[in-house]
Short mmCIF file of C-alpha atoms in Angstrom, two decimals:
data_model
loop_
_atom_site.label_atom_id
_atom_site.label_comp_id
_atom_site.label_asym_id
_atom_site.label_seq_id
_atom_site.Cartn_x
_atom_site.Cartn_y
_atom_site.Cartn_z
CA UNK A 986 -41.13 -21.69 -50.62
CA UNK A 987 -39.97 -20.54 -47.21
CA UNK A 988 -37.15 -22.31 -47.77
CA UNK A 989 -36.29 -20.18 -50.31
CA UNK A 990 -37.67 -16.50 -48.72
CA UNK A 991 -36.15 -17.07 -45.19
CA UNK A 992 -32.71 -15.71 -46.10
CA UNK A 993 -34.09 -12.97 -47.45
CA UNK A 994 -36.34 -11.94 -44.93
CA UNK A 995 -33.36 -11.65 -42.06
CA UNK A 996 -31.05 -9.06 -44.76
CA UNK A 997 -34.23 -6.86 -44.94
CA UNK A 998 -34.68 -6.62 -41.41
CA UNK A 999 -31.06 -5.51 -40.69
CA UNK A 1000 -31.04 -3.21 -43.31
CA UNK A 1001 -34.00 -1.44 -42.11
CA UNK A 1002 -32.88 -1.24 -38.61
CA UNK A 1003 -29.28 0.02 -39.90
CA UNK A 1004 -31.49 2.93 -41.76
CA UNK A 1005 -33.68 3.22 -38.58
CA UNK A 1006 -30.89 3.74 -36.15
CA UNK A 1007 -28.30 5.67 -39.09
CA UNK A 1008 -31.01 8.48 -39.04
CA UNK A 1009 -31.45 8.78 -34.79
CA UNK A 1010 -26.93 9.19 -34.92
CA UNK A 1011 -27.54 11.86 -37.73
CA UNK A 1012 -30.73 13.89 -36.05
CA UNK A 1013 -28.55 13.49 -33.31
CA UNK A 1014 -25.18 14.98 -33.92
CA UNK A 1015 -27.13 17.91 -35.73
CA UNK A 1016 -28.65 18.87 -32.46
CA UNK A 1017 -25.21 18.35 -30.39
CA UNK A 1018 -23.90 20.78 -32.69
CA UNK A 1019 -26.40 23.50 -32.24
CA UNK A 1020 -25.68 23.46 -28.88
CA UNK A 1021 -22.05 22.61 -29.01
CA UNK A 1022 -20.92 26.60 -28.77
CA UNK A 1023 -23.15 26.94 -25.39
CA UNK A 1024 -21.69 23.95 -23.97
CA UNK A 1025 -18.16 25.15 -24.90
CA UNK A 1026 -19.04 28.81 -22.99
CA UNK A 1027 -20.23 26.76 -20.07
CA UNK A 1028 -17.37 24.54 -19.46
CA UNK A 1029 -15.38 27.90 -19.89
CA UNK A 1030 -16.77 29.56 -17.10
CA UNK A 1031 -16.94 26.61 -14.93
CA UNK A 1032 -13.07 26.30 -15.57
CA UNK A 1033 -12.99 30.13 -14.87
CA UNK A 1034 -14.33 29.32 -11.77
CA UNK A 1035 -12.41 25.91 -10.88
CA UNK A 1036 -9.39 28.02 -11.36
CA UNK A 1037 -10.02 31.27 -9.64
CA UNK A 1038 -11.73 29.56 -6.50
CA UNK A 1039 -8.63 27.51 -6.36
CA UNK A 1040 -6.45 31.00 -5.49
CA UNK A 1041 -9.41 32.21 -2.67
CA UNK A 1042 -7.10 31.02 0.12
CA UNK A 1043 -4.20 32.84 -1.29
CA UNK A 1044 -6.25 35.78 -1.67
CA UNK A 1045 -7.31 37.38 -4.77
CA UNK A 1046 -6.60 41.12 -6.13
CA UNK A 1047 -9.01 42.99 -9.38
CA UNK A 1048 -9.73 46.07 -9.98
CA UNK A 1049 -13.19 48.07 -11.23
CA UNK A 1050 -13.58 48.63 -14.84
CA UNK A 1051 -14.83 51.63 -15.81
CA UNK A 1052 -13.96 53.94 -19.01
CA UNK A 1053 -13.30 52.99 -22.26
CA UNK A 1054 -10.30 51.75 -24.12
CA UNK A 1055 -7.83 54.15 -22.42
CA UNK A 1056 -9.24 53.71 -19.20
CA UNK A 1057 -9.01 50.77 -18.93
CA UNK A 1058 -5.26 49.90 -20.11
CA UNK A 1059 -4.11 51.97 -17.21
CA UNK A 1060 -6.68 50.38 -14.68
CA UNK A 1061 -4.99 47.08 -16.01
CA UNK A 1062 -1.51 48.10 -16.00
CA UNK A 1063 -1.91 49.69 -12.56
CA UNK A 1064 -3.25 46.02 -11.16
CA UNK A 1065 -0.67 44.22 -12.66
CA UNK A 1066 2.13 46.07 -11.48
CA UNK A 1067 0.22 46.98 -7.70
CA UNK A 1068 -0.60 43.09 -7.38
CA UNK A 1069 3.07 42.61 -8.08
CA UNK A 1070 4.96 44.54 -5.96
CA UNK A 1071 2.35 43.55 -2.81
CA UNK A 1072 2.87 39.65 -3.70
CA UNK A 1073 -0.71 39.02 -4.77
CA UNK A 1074 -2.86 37.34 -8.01
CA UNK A 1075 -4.37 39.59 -9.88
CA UNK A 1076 -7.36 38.81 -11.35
CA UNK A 1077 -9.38 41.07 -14.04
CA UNK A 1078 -13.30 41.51 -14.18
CA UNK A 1079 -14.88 40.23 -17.28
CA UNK A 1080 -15.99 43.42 -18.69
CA UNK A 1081 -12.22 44.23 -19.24
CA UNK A 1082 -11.06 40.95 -20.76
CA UNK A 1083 -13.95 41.50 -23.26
CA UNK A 1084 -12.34 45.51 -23.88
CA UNK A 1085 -8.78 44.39 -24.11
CA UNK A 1086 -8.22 40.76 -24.99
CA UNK A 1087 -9.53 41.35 -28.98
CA UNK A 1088 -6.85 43.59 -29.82
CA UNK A 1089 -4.09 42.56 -27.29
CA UNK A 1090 -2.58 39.42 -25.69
CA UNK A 1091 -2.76 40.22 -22.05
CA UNK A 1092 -2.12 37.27 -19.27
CA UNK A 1093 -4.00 37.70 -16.34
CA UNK A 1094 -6.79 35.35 -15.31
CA UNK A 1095 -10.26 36.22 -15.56
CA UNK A 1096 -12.90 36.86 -12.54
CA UNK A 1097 -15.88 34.92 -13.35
CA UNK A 1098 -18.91 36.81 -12.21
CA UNK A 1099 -20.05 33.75 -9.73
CA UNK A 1100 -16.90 33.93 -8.17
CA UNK A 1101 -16.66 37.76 -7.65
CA UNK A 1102 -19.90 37.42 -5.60
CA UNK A 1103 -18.50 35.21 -3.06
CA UNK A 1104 -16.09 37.63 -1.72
CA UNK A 1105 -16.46 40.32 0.50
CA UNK A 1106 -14.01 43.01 -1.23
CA UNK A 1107 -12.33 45.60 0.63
CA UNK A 1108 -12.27 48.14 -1.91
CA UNK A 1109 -8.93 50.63 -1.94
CA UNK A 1110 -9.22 53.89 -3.95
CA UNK A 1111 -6.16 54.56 -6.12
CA UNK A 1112 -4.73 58.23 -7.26
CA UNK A 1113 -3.49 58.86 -10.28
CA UNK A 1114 0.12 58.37 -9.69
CA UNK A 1115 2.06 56.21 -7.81
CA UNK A 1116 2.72 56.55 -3.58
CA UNK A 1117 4.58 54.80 -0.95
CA UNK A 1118 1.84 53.70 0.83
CA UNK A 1119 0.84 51.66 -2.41
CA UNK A 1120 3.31 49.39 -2.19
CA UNK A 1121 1.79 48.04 1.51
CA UNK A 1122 -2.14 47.62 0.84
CA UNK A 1123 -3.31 45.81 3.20
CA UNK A 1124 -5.71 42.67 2.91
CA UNK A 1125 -6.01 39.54 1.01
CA UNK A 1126 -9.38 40.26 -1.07
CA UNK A 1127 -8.67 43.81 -2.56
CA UNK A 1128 -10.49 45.42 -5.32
CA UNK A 1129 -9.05 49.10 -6.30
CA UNK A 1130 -11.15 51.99 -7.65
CA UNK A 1131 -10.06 54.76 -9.83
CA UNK A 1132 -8.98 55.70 -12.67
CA UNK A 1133 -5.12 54.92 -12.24
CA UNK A 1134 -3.17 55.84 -15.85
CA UNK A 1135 0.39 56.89 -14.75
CA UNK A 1136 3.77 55.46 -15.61
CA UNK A 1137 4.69 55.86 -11.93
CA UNK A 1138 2.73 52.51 -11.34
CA UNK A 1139 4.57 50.74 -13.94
CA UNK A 1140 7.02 52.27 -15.89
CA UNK A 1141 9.73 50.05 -13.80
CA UNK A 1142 8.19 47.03 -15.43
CA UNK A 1143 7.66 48.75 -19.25
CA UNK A 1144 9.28 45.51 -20.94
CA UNK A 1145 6.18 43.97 -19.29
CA UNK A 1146 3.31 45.96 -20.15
CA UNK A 1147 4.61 46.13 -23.60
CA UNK A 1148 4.53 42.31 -23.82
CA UNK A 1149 0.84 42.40 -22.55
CA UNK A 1150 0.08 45.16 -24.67
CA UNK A 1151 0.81 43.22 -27.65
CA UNK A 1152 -1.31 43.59 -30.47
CA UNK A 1153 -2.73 40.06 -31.92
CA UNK A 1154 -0.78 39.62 -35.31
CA UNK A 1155 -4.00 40.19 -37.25
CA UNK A 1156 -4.34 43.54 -35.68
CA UNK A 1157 -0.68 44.59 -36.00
CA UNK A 1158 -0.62 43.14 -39.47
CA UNK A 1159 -3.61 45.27 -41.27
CA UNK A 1160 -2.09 48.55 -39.45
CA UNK A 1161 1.54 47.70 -41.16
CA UNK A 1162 -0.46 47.09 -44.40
CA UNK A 1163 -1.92 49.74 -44.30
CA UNK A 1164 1.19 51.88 -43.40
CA UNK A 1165 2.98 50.38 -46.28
CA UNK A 1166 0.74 51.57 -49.00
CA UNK A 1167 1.48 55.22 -48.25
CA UNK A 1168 2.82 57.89 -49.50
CA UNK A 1169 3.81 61.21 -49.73
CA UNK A 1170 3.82 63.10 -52.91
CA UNK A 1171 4.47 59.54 -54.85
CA UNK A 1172 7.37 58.51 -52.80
CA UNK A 1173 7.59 56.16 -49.88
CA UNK A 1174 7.30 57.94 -46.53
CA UNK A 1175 11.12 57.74 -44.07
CA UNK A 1176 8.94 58.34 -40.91
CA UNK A 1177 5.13 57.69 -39.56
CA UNK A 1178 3.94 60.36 -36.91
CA UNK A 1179 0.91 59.08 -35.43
CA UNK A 1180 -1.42 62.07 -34.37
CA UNK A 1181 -4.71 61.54 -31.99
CA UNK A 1182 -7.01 64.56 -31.87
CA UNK A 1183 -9.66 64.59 -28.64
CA UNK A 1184 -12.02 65.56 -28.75
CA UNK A 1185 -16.20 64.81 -28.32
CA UNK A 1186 -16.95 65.03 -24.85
CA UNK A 1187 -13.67 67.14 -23.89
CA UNK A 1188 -14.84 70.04 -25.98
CA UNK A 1189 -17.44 70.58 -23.45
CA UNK A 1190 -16.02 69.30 -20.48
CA UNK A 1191 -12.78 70.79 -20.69
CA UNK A 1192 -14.00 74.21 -20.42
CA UNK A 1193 -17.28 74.04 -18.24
CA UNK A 1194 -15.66 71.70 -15.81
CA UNK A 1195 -11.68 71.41 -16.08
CA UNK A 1196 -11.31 75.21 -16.77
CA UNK A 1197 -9.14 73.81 -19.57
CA UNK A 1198 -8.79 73.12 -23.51
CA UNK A 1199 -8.93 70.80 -25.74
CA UNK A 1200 -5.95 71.41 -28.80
CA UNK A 1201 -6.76 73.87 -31.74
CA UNK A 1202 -5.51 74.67 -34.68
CA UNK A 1203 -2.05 76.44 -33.59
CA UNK A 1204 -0.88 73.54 -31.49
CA UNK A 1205 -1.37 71.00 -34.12
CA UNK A 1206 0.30 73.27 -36.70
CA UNK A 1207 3.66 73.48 -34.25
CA UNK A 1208 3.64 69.66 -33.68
CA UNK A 1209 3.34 68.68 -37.36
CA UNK A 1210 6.31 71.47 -37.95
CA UNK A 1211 8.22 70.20 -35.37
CA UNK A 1212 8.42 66.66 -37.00
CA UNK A 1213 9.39 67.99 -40.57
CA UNK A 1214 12.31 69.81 -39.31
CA UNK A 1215 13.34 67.19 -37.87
CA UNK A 1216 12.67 63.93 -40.41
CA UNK A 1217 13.00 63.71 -43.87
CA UNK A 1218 9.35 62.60 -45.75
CA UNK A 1219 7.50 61.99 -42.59
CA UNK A 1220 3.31 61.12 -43.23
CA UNK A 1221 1.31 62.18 -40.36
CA UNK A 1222 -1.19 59.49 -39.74
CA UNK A 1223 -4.50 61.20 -38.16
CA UNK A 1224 -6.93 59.25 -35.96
CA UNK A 1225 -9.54 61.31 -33.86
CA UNK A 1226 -13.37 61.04 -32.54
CA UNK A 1227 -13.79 64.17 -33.75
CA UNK A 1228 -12.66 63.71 -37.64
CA UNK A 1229 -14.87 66.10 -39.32
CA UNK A 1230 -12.88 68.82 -37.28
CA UNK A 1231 -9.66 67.37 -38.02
CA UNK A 1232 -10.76 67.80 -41.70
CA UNK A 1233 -11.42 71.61 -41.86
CA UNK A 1234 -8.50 72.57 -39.22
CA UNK A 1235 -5.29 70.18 -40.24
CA UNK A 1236 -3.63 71.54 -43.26
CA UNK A 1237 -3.17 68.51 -45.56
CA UNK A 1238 -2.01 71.05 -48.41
CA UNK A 1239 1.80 69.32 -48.32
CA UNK A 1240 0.52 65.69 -49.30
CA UNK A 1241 1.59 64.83 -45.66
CA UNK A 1242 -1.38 64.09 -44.23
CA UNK A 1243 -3.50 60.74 -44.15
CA UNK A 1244 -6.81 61.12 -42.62
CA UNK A 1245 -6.94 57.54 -41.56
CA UNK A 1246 -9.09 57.41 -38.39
CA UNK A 1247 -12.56 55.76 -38.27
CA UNK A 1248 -13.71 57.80 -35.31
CA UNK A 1249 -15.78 55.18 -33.68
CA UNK A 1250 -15.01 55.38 -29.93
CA UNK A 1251 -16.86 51.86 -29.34
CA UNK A 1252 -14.51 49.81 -31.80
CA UNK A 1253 -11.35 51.98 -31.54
CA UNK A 1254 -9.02 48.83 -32.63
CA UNK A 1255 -8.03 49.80 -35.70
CA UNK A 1256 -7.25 53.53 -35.21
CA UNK A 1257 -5.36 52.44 -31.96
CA UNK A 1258 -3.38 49.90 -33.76
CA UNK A 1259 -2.48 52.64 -36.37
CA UNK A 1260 -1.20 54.63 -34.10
CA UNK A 1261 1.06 52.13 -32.01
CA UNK A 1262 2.75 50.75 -35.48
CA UNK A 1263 3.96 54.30 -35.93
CA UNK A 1264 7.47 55.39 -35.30
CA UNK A 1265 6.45 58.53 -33.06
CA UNK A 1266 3.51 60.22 -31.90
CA UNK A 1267 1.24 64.05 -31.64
CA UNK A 1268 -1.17 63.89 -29.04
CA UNK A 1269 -3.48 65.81 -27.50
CA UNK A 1270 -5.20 65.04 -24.69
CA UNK A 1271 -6.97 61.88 -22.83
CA UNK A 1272 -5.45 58.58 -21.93
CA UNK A 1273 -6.18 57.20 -25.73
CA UNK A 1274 -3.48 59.43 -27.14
CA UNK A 1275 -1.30 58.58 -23.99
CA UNK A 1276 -1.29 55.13 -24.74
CA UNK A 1277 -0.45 55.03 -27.88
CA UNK A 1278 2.45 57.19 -27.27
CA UNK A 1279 3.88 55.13 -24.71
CA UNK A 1280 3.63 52.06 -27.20
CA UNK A 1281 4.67 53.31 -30.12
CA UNK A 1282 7.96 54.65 -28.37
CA UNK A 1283 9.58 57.08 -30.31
CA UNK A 1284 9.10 60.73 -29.38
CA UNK A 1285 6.34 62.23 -28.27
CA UNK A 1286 4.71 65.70 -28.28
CA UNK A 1287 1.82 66.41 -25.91
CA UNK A 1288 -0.78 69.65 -25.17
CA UNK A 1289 0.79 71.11 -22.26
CA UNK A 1290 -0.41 73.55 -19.49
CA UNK A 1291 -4.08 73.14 -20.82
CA UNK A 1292 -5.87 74.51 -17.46
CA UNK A 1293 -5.78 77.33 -15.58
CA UNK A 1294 -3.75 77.36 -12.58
CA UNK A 1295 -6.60 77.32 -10.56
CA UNK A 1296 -8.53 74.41 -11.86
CA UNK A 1297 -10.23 71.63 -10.02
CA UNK A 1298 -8.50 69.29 -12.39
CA UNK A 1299 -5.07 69.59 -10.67
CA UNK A 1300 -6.55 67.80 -7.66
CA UNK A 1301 -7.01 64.53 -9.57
CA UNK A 1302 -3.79 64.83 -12.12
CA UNK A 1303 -0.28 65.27 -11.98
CA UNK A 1304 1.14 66.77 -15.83
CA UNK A 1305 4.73 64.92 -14.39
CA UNK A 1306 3.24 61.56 -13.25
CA UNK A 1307 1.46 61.50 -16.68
CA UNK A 1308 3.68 62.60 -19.24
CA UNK A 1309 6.97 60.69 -19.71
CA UNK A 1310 10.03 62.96 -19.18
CA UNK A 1311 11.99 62.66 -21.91
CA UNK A 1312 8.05 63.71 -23.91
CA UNK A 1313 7.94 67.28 -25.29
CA UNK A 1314 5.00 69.45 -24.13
CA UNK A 1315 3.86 72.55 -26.01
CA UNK A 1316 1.55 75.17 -24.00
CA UNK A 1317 -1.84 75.20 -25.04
CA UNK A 1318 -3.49 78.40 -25.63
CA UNK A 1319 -6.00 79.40 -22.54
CA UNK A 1320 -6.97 82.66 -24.27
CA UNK A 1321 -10.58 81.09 -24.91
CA UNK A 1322 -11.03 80.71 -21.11
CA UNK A 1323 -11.49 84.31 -20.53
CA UNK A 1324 -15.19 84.20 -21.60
CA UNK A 1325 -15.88 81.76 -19.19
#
C-alpha cells in the first residue's frame, strides 16, 4: 500500500505549493500596480532633482509665475531669451510647466520644488520691454519678477519661441478639424480671422484703475470690415471670456460669424488653439489676444490708444514694445471716460 500512494503523495504536495506561492506573485503584482503611478511621480522628481542640482555650480536662472495663460507665455519667453543672451540655464517653476506643457511642447527643464529651496535667489524685477542693462544681470542664481510680455525680449529669436510654442498635434489637430467643417453661407471659407474679445475683469478695471477701455461695439464692427474688404469669404472665428456679450454686440447677420469660444479662462486650450490655427487675427486687449496674434502670423488688428493720456497705465506699458509694427491699431473710443 505505500508502495503504491508514495508517488502520489509528492505530486500533491508540489501542486499545492505551486497554487500557494502562484496566488502571493498575483496579490502581489496587483498591489505593485496600485502604487506603480506614485512610484513613477517619485522617481520623476528625484530625476528632476538629480538633474537640476547637477547645473547649481553653473548657476541656475527661473522666473516667478504668476497670471494665467497669457502671463505666463511672456514670463517664459522673456526667460528663455534673457537666460540666453546672459549665458545662463534657465530653469522654469513647476506651476508653469503644469500651465504650458499640456497644450505646447516647450524645452526648458523643470525646477523641482526641493531644489528651489536650496538657493538663495537674488530676485531681479523685469519691465515690460526690453533694456540694455538686461542683457548684463548680474549673478549666478537669478529669479526675475514681473510680468514681462514684449517682443523686444524675443522677437530676435521668433523662429524659437514659435518652435516652443508648438501646439501638441492633438491640440492643433481638433482646432484644424474644427476649422475645416466651416462655412459661410454653404461654401467653404478662403480666410479664418481669429477674433479674442476681453473682457471679465477688464470691464472694471480698465476704467476704475487704467482710466481706459475695454473694445465695444464700433471697434469690432471696423475690424471685421476691414477683413472683408480685403479677403474674399473670410469666417471670423470668435473666442472671448465674456461670450454672452459677444452674442448681443457682434453682428453675425452675414453668416460670417462662428461663435466658437468656450469662455472658460481656467482651461483656455481649445479657444487658444483656435485662434493660433487661424490665418490672421482681431484682438482686443490683454496678453491672451496678443499671443495668439503673434502665433498665428498673418495680420493683425489691435484696440489702440485705449487710455487717457494721463493714465497710470503708461508707467507699466509701452503700446510700441507691445504691439508688433507692421500690426494695425484702431483708436478706441474714450468718450465713456468722461463720467468717470
Amino acid at each position: 500500500m505505500l508502495s503504491t500512494r508514495g508517488p502520489l503523495f509528492f505530486p500533491m504536495a508540489h501542486f499545492i505549493l505551486f497554487v500557494f506561492m502562484a496566488s502571493i506573485i498575483f496579490h502581489l503584482q496587483q498591489r505593485l500596480a496600485k502604487i506603480q503611478p506614485m512610484w513613477e511621480v517619485q522617481t520623476l522628481e528625484s530625476v528632476m532633482v538629480e538633474n537640476a542640482t547637477g547645473h547649481l555650480s553653473r548657476g541656475m536662472w527661473t522666473i516667478n509665475a504668476v497670471g494665467r495663460l497669457g502671463n505666463q507665455m511672456g514670463q517664459y519667453a522673456t526667460l528663455y531669451a534673457l537666460a540666453k543672451v546672459n549665458g545662463r540655464r534657465a530653469f522654469i517653476p513647476a506651476q508653469m510647466y503644469r500651465m504650458l506643457a499640456p497644450i505646447f511642447r516647450i524645452s526648458l527643464p523643470v525646477l523641482h520644488r526641493a531644489t528651489a529651496r536650496r538657493i538663495v535667489w537674488q530676485n531681479y524685477h523685469l519691465n515690460d520691454w526690453m533694456e540694455e542693462q538686461y542683457r548684463h544681470i548680474p549673478g549666478k542664481y537669478v529669479r526675475l519678477t514681473g510680468y514681462p510680455c514684449s517682443w523686444t525680449f524675443y522677437h530676435h529669436l521668433r523662429d524659437e519661441i514659435l518652435q516652443e510654442f508648438t501646439p501638441h498635434d492633438h491640440v492643433r489637430e481638433e482646432a484644424q478639424s474644427f476649422l475645416r467643417r466651416l462655412q459661410v453661407n454653404g461654401r467653404q471659407p478662403g480666410t479664418f480671422v481669429g477674433v479674442h474679445v476681453r473682457r471679465g475683469d477688464y470691464v472694471h478695471i480698465m476704467p476704475k484703475v487704467w482710466r481706459g477701455v475695454v473694445a465695444d461695439r464700433q471697434y469690432l464692427e471696423q475690424a471685421l470690415d476691414w477683413f472683408r474688404a480685403r479677403y474674399s469669404s473670410p469666417v471670423f472665428v470668435v473666442s472671448s471670456n465674456g461670450m454672452a456679450w459677444c452674442w448681443e454686440n457682434i453682428d453675425a447677420s452675414r453668416g460670417d460669424v462662428v461663435f466658437a469660444g468656450n469662455g472658460i479662462e481656467n482651461s483656455p486650450a481649445k479657444d487658444f488653439a483656435l485662434l493660433t490655427q487661424c490665418n490672421h487675427t482681431v484682438m482686443t486687449i490683454g496678453t491672451f489676444g496678443i499671443w495668439a496674434a503673434y502665433l498665428a502670423g498673418g495680420e493683425t488688428i489691435y484696440l489702440a490708444n485705449y487710455t487717457l493720456p494721463d493714465s497710470p497705465f503708461h508707467k507699466v506699458f509701452k503700446p510700441e514694445a507691445t504691439f508688433l509694427p507692421e500690426w494695425i491699431g484702431i483708436n478706441a473710443d474714450l468718450s465713456p471716460l468722461l463720467k468717470y
